[in-house]
mmCIF file of C-alpha atoms and ligand atoms in Angstrom:
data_model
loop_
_atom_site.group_PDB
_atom_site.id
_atom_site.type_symbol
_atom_site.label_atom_id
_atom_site.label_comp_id
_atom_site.label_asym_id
_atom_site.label_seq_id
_atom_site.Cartn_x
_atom_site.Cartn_y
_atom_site.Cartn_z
ATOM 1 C CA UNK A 1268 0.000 0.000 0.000
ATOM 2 C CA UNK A 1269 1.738 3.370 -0.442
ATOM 3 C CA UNK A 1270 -0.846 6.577 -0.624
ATOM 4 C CA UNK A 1271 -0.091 10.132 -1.373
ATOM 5 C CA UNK A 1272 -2.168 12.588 1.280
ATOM 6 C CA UNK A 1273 -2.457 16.666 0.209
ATOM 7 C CA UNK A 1274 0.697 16.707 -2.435
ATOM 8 C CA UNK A 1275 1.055 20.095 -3.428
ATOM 9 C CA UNK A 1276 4.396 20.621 -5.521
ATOM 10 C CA UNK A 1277 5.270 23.784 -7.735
ATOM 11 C CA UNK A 1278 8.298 24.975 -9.707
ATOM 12 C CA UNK A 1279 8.553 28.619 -9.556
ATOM 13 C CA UNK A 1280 5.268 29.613 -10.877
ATOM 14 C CA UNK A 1281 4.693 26.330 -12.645
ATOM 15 C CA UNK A 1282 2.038 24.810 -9.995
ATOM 16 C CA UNK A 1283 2.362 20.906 -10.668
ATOM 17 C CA UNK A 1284 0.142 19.178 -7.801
ATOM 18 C CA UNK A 1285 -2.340 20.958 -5.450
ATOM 19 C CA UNK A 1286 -3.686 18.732 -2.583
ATOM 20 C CA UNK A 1287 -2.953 15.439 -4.836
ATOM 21 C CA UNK A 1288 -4.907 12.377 -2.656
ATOM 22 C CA UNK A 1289 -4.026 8.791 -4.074
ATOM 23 C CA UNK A 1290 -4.394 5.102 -2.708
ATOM 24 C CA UNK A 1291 -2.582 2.908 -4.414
ATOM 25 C CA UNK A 1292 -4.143 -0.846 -2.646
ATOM 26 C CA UNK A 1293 -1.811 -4.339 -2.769
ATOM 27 C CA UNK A 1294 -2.910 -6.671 -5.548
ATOM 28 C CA UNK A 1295 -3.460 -4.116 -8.478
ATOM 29 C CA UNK A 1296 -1.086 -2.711 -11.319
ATOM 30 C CA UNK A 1297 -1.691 1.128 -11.916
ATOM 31 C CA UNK A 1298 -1.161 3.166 -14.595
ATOM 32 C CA UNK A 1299 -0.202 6.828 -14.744
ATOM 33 C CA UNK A 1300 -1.215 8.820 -18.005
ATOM 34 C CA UNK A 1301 -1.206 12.178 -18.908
ATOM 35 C CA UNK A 1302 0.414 14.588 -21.559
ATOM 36 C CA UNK A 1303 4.435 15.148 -21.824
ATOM 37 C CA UNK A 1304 5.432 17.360 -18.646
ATOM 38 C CA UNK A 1305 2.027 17.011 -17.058
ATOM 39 C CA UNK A 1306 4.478 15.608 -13.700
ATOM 40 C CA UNK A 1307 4.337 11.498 -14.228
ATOM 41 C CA UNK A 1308 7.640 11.337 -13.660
ATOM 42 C CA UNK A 1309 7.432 13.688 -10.793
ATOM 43 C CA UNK A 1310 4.675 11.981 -9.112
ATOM 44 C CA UNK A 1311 6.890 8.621 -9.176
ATOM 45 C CA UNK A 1312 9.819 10.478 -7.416
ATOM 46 C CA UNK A 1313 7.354 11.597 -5.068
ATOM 47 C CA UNK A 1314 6.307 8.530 -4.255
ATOM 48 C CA UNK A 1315 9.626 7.334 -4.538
ATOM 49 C CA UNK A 1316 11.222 9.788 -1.788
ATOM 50 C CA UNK A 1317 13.884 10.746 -5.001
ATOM 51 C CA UNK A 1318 11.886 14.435 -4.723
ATOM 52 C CA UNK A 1319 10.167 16.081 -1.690
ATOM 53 C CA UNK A 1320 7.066 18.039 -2.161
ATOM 54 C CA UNK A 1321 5.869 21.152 -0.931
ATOM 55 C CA UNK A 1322 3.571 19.905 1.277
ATOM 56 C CA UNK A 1323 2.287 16.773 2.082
ATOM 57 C CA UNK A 1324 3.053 13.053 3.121
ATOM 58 C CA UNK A 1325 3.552 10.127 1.363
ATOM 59 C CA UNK A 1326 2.799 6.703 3.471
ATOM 60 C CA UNK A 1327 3.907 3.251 2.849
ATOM 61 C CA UNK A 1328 2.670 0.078 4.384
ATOM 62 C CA UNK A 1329 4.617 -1.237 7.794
ATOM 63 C CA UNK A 1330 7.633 -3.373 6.855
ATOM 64 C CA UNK A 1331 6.643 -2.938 2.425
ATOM 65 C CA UNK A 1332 9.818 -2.519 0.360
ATOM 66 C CA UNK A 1333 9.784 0.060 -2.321
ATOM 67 C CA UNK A 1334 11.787 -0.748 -5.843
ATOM 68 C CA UNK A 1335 12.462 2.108 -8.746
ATOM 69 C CA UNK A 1336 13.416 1.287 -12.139
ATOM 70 C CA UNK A 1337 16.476 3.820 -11.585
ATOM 71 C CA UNK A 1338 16.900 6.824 -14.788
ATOM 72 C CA UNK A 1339 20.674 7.034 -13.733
ATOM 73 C CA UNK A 1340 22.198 4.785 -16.674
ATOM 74 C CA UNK A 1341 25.204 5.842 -15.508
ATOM 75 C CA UNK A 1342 25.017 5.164 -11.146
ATOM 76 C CA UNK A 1343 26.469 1.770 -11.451
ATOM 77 C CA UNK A 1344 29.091 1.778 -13.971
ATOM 78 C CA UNK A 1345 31.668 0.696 -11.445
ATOM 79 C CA UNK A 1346 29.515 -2.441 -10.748
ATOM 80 C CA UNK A 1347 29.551 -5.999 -12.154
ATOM 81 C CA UNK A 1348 25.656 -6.609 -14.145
ATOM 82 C CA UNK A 1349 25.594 -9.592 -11.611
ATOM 83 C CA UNK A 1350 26.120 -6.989 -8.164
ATOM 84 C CA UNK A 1351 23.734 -3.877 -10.080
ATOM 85 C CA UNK A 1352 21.107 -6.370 -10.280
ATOM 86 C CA UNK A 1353 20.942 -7.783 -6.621
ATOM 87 C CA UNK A 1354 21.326 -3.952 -5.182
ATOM 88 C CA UNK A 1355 17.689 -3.665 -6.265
ATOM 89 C CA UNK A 1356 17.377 -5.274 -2.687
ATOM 90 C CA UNK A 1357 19.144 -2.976 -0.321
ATOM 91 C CA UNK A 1358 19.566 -4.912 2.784
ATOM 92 C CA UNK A 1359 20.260 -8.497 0.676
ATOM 93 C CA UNK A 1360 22.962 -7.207 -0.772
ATOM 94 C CA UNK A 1361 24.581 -5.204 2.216
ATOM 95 C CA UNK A 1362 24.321 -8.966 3.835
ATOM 96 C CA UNK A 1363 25.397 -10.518 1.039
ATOM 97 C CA UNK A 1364 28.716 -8.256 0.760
ATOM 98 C CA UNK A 1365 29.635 -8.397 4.550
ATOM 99 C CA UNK A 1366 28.753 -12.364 4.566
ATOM 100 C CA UNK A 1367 31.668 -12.500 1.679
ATOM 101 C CA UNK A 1368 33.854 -10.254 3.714
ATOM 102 C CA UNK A 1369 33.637 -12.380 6.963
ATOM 103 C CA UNK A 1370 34.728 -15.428 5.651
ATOM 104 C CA UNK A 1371 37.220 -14.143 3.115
ATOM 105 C CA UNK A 1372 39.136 -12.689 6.389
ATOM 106 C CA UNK A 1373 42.137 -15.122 7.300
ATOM 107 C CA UNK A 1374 41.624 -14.894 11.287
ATOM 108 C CA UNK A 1375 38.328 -15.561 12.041
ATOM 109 C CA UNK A 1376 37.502 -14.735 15.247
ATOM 110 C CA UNK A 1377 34.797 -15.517 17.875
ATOM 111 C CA UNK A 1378 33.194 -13.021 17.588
ATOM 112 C CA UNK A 1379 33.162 -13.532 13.783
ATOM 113 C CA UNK A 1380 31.159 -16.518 14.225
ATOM 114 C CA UNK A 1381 28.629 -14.926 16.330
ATOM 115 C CA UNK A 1382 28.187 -11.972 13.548
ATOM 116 C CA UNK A 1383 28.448 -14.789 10.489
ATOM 117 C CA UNK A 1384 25.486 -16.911 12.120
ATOM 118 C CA UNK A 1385 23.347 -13.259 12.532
ATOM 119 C CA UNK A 1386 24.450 -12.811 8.692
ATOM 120 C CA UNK A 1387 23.601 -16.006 7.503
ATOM 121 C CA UNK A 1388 20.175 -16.139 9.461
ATOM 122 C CA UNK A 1389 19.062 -12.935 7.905
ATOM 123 C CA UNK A 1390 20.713 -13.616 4.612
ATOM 124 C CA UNK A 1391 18.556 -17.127 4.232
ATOM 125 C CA UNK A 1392 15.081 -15.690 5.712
ATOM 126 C CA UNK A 1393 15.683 -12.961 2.509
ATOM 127 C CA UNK A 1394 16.006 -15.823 0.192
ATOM 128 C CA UNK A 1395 19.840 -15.278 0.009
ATOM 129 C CA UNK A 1396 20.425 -18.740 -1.570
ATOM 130 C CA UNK A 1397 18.797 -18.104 -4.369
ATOM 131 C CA UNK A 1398 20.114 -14.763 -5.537
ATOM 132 C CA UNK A 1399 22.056 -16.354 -8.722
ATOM 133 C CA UNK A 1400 19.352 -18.164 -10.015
ATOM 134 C CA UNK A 1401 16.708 -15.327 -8.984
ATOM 135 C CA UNK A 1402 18.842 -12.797 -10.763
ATOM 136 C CA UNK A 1403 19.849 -15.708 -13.735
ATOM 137 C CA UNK A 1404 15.605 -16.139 -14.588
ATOM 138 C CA UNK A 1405 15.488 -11.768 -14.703
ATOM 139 C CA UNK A 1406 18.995 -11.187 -16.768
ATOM 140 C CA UNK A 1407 17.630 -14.400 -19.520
ATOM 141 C CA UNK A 1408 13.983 -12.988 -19.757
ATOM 142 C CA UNK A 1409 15.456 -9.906 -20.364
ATOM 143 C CA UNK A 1410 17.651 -10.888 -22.813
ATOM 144 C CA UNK A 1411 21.208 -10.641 -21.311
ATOM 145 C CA UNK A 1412 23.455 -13.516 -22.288
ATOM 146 C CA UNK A 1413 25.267 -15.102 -19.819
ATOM 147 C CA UNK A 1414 28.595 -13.710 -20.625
ATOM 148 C CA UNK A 1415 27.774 -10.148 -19.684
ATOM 149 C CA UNK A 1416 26.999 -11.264 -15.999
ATOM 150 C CA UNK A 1417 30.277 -10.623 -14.528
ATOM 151 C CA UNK A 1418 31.409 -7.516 -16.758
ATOM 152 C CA UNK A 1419 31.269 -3.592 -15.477
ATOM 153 C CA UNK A 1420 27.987 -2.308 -16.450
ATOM 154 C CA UNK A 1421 29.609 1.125 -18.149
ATOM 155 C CA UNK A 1422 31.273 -1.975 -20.766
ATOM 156 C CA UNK A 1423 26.975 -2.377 -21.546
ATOM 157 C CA UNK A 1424 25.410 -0.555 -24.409
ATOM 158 C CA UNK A 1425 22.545 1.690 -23.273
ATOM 159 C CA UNK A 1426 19.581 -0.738 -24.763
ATOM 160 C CA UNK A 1427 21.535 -3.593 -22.356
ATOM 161 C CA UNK A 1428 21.943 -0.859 -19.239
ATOM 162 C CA UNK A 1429 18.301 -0.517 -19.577
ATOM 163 C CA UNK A 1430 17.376 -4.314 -19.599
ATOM 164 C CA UNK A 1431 19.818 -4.599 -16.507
ATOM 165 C CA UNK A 1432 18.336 -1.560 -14.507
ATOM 166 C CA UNK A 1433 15.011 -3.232 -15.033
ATOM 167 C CA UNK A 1434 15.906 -6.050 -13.390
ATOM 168 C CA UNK A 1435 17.650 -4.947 -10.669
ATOM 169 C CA UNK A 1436 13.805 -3.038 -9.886
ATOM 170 C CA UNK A 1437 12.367 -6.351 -10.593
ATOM 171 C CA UNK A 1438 14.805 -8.152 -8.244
ATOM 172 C CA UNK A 1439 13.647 -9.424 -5.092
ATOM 173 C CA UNK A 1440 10.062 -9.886 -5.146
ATOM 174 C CA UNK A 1441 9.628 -5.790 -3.560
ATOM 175 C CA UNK A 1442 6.139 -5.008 -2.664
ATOM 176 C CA UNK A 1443 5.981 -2.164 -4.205
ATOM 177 C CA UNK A 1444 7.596 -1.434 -7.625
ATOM 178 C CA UNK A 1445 7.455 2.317 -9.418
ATOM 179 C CA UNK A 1446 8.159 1.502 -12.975
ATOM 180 C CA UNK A 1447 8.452 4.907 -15.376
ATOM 181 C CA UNK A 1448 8.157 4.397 -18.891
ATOM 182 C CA UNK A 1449 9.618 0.898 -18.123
ATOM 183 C CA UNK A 1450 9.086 -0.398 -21.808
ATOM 184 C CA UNK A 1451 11.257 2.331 -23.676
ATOM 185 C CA UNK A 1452 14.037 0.307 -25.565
ATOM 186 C CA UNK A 1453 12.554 -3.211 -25.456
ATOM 187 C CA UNK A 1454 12.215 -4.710 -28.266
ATOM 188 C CA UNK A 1455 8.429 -6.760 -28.547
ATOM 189 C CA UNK A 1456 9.143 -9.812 -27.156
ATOM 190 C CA UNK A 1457 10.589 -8.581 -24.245
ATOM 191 C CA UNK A 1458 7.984 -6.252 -23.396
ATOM 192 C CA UNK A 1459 5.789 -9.802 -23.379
ATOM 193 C CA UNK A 1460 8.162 -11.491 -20.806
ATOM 194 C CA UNK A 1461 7.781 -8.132 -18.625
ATOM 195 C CA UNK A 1462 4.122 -8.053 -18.711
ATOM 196 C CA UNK A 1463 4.147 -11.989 -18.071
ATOM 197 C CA UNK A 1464 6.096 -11.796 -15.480
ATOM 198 C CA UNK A 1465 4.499 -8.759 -13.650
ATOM 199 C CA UNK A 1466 1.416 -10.437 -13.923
ATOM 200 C CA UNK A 1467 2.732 -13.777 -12.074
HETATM 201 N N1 ADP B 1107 13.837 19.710 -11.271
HETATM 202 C C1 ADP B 1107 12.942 20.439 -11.961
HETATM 203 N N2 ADP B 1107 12.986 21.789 -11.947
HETATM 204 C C2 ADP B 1107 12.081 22.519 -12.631
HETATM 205 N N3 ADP B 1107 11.092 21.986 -13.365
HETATM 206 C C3 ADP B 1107 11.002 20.656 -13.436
HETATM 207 C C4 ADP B 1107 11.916 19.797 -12.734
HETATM 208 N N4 ADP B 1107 11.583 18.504 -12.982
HETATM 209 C C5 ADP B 1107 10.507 18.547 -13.783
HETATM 210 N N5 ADP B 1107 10.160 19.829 -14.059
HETATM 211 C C6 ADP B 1107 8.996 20.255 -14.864
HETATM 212 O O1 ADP B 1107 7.860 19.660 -14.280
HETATM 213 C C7 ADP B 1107 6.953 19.266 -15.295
HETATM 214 C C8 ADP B 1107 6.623 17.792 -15.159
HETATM 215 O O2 ADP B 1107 7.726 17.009 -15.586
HETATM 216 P P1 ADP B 1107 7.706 15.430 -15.616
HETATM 217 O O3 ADP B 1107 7.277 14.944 -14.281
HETATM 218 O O4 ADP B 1107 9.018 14.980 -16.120
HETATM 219 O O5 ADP B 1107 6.554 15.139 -16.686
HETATM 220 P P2 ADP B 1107 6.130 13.772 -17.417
HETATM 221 O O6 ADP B 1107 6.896 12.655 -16.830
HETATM 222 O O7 ADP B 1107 4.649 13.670 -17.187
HETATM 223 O O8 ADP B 1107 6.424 13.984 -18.879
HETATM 224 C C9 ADP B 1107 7.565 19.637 -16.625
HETATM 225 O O9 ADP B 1107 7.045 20.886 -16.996
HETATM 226 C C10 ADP B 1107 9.036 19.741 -16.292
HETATM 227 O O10 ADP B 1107 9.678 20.643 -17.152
HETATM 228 MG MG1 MG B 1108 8.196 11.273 -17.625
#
């Protein structure tokens, strides 16, 4: 459930929302429409937290997890396609990262143990196990071979940067996903395996 209660946003003069009040219920795929500049994109970053309004709130659901196909084609060029995707899930791949750490270090300590068993307890109730083959099912629908997995994402094309950044929003089963314009450089087929598997 996220809802947006009195949005008012303008810049400068240009009034975009005034007391905007919108319920967006679990279970239902919404669609945003209006003309070029009318504030889609806006509204998403509202709901997002990416832009603050003027006035008003926006509310989320206790414990609901928000994912954003990100616009920034360029925010992850440092990363591997394999790491961008799983970073769709904060917290899984903060685990994920210090789980590595902790048992790459050559004295392991006591204490180590203690924090690896927290790690690992938390990294399997987030379905940690199955990040490869989660993120493997989202890179092949999307049609990202195999060998691109492990290289930088600023060695990707823009059409493949796209396909990647889409599943890094689709990673991790979030309960709430902001998609904007989320079919621009897909070619047919793909758009069929998104809509397929957003309606799973
Ligand atoms: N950071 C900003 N500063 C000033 N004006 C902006 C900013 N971002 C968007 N706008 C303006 O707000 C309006 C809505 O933009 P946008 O949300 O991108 O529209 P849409 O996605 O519906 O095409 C447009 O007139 C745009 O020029
Ligand atoms: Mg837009």
């Amino acid at each position: 459930m996220i809802s947006a209660n009195n949005i008012s946003l303008a810049y400068g003069k240009r009034v975009i929302f005034k007391d905007v009040n919108i319920k967006f219920v679990p279970g239902n795929c919404y669609g945003l429409i209006g003309a070029n500049g009318a504030g889609k994109s806006t509204f998403l970053k509202i709901l997002a937290g990416d832009v603050e309004a003027d006035a008003g709130t926006v509310s989320v659901g206790p414990r609901e997890r928000i994912a954003v196909l990100k616009q920034d084609h360029y925010a992850f060029d440092e990363h591997t396609v394999f790491n961008t995707v799983i970073m769709g899930h904060a917290r899984l791949y903060e685990v994920m990262i210090a789980r590595e750490a902790i048992y790459a270090k050559a004295d392991f300590s006591e204490e180590d143990g203690v924090r690896s068993a927290e790690l690992e307890a938390e990294f399997a109730e987030m379905n940690g196990y199955e990040v490869e083959s989660e993120a493997a099912v989202l890179l092949n629908g999307l049609g990202i071979p195999e060998e691109l997995r492990q290289k930088q994402m600023k060695e990707l094309d823009g059409g493949d940067k796209v396909r990647v950044l889409l599943a890094q929003a689709l990673f991790g089963n979030p309960d709430i996903l902001l998609l904007d314009e989320p079919t621009n450089h897909l070619d047919l087929k793909t758009i069929a395996w998104l809509e397929d598997f957003l309606f799973r």
